[in-house]
JSON list of C-alpha atoms in Angstrom, two decimals:
[
{"chain": "P", "resi": 1165, "resn": "MET", "atom": "CA", "xyz": [52.81, -44.64, -41.71]},
{"chain": "P", "resi": 1166, "resn": "ALA", "atom": "CA", "xyz": [52.50, -41.62, -44.02]},
{"chain": "P", "resi": 1167, "resn": "VAL", "atom": "CA", "xyz": [50.01, -38.89, -43.20]},
{"chain": "P", "resi": 1168, "resn": "VAL", "atom": "CA", "xyz": [49.23, -38.24, -46.87]},
{"chain": "P", "resi": 1169, "resn": "ASP", "atom": "CA", "xyz": [48.58, -40.54, -49.82]},
{"chain": "P", "resi": 1170, "resn": "PRO", "atom": "CA", "xyz": [50.39, -40.24, -53.21]},
{"chain": "P", "resi": 1171, "resn": "GLU", "atom": "CA", "xyz": [47.85, -37.59, -54.24]},
{"chain": "P", "resi": 1172, "resn": "LEU", "atom": "CA", "xyz": [48.73, -35.48, -51.17]},
{"chain": "P", "resi": 1173, "resn": "ARG", "atom": "CA", "xyz": [45.33, -36.10, -49.51]},
{"chain": "P", "resi": 1174, "resn": "VAL", "atom": "CA", "xyz": [45.44, -36.32, -45.72]},
{"chain": "P", "resi": 1175, "resn": "HIS", "atom": "CA", "xyz": [44.23, -39.70, -44.45]},
{"chain": "P", "resi": 1176, "resn": "GLY", "atom": "CA", "xyz": [40.97, -39.44, -42.51]},
{"chain": "P", "resi": 1177, "resn": "ILE", "atom": "CA", "xyz": [40.10, -35.84, -43.44]},
{"chain": "P", "resi": 1178, "resn": "LEU", "atom": "CA", "xyz": [37.98, -35.40, -46.54]},
{"chain": "P", "resi": 1179, "resn": "GLY", "atom": "CA", "xyz": [38.95, -32.50, -48.82]},
{"chain": "P", "resi": 1180, "resn": "LEU", "atom": "CA", "xyz": [42.30, -31.64, -47.19]},
{"chain": "P", "resi": 1181, "resn": "ARG", "atom": "CA", "xyz": [45.61, -31.83, -49.04]},
{"chain": "P", "resi": 1182, "resn": "VAL", "atom": "CA", "xyz": [49.08, -30.91, -47.79]},
{"chain": "P", "resi": 1183, "resn": "ALA", "atom": "CA", "xyz": [51.64, -29.41, -50.14]},
{"chain": "P", "resi": 1184, "resn": "ASP", "atom": "CA", "xyz": [54.70, -28.41, -48.15]},
{"chain": "P", "resi": 1185, "resn": "ALA", "atom": "CA", "xyz": [58.05, -29.79, -47.01]},
{"chain": "P", "resi": 1186, "resn": "SER", "atom": "CA", "xyz": [56.41, -32.04, -44.41]},
{"chain": "P", "resi": 1187, "resn": "VAL", "atom": "CA", "xyz": [55.39, -34.53, -47.13]},
{"chain": "P", "resi": 1188, "resn": "MET", "atom": "CA", "xyz": [59.02, -35.25, -48.07]},
{"chain": "P", "resi": 1189, "resn": "PRO", "atom": "CA", "xyz": [60.22, -38.60, -46.65]},
{"chain": "P", "resi": 1190, "resn": "SER", "atom": "CA", "xyz": [63.68, -37.12, -46.10]},
{"chain": "P", "resi": 1191, "resn": "ILE", "atom": "CA", "xyz": [65.14, -33.64, -46.34]},
{"chain": "P", "resi": 1192, "resn": "VAL", "atom": "CA", "xyz": [66.95, -32.96, -49.62]},
{"chain": "P", "resi": 1193, "resn": "SER", "atom": "CA", "xyz": [70.50, -31.66, -49.58]},
{"chain": "P", "resi": 1194, "resn": "ALA", "atom": "CA", "xyz": [69.67, -29.06, -52.23]},
{"chain": "P", "resi": 1195, "resn": "ASN", "atom": "CA", "xyz": [67.56, -25.94, -51.93]},
{"chain": "P", "resi": 1196, "resn": "THR", "atom": "CA", "xyz": [64.33, -26.99, -50.17]},
{"chain": "P", "resi": 1197, "resn": "ASN", "atom": "CA", "xyz": [62.51, -24.00, -51.64]},
{"chain": "P", "resi": 1198, "resn": "ALA", "atom": "CA", "xyz": [62.77, -25.45, -55.16]},
{"chain": "P", "resi": 1199, "resn": "THR", "atom": "CA", "xyz": [61.57, -28.84, -53.95]},
{"chain": "P", "resi": 1200, "resn": "VAL", "atom": "CA", "xyz": [58.54, -27.33, -52.23]},
{"chain": "P", "resi": 1201, "resn": "TYR", "atom": "CA", "xyz": [57.69, -25.42, -55.42]},
{"chain": "P", "resi": 1202, "resn": "ALA", "atom": "CA", "xyz": [57.74, -28.74, -57.30]},
{"chain": "P", "resi": 1203, "resn": "ILE", "atom": "CA", "xyz": [55.44, -30.31, -54.69]},
{"chain": "P", "resi": 1204, "resn": "ALA", "atom": "CA", "xyz": [53.08, -27.34, -55.01]},
{"chain": "P", "resi": 1205, "resn": "GLU", "atom": "CA", "xyz": [53.03, -27.61, -58.81]},
{"chain": "P", "resi": 1206, "resn": "ARG", "atom": "CA", "xyz": [52.15, -31.30, -58.53]},
{"chain": "P", "resi": 1207, "resn": "ALA", "atom": "CA", "xyz": [49.43, -30.56, -55.97]},
{"chain": "P", "resi": 1208, "resn": "SER", "atom": "CA", "xyz": [47.97, -27.98, -58.33]},
{"chain": "P", "resi": 1209, "resn": "GLU", "atom": "CA", "xyz": [47.82, -30.56, -61.13]},
{"chain": "P", "resi": 1210, "resn": "LEU", "atom": "CA", "xyz": [46.18, -33.13, -58.83]},
{"chain": "P", "resi": 1211, "resn": "ILE", "atom": "CA", "xyz": [43.56, -30.66, -57.62]},
{"chain": "P", "resi": 1212, "resn": "GLN", "atom": "CA", "xyz": [42.75, -29.53, -61.16]},
{"chain": "P", "resi": 1213, "resn": "ALA", "atom": "CA", "xyz": [42.40, -33.14, -62.34]},
{"chain": "P", "resi": 1214, "resn": "ALA", "atom": "CA", "xyz": [40.11, -33.98, -59.41]},
{"chain": "P", "resi": 1215, "resn": "TYR", "atom": "CA", "xyz": [37.98, -30.90, -60.12]},
{"chain": "P", "resi": 1216, "resn": "ARG", "atom": "CA", "xyz": [37.63, -31.83, -63.81]},
{"chain": "P", "resi": 1217, "resn": "SER", "atom": "CA", "xyz": [36.63, -35.41, -63.05]},
{"chain": "P", "resi": 1218, "resn": "GLY", "atom": "CA", "xyz": [33.93, -34.36, -60.55]},
{"chain": "P", "resi": 1219, "resn": "PRO", "atom": "CA", "xyz": [32.88, -36.05, -57.32]}
]
């Protein structure tokens, strides 16, 4: 039922990733800004790894 896979790629749309609070299964009780920064850092790592490995 998720819109994105574990690598933050949107199902059905090639080349699109989502890195914001909408990918969280539930809202955290702490500062959401820090959580979104962590998601963005992970997305950056995933994109860099995909770029290095090629198509």
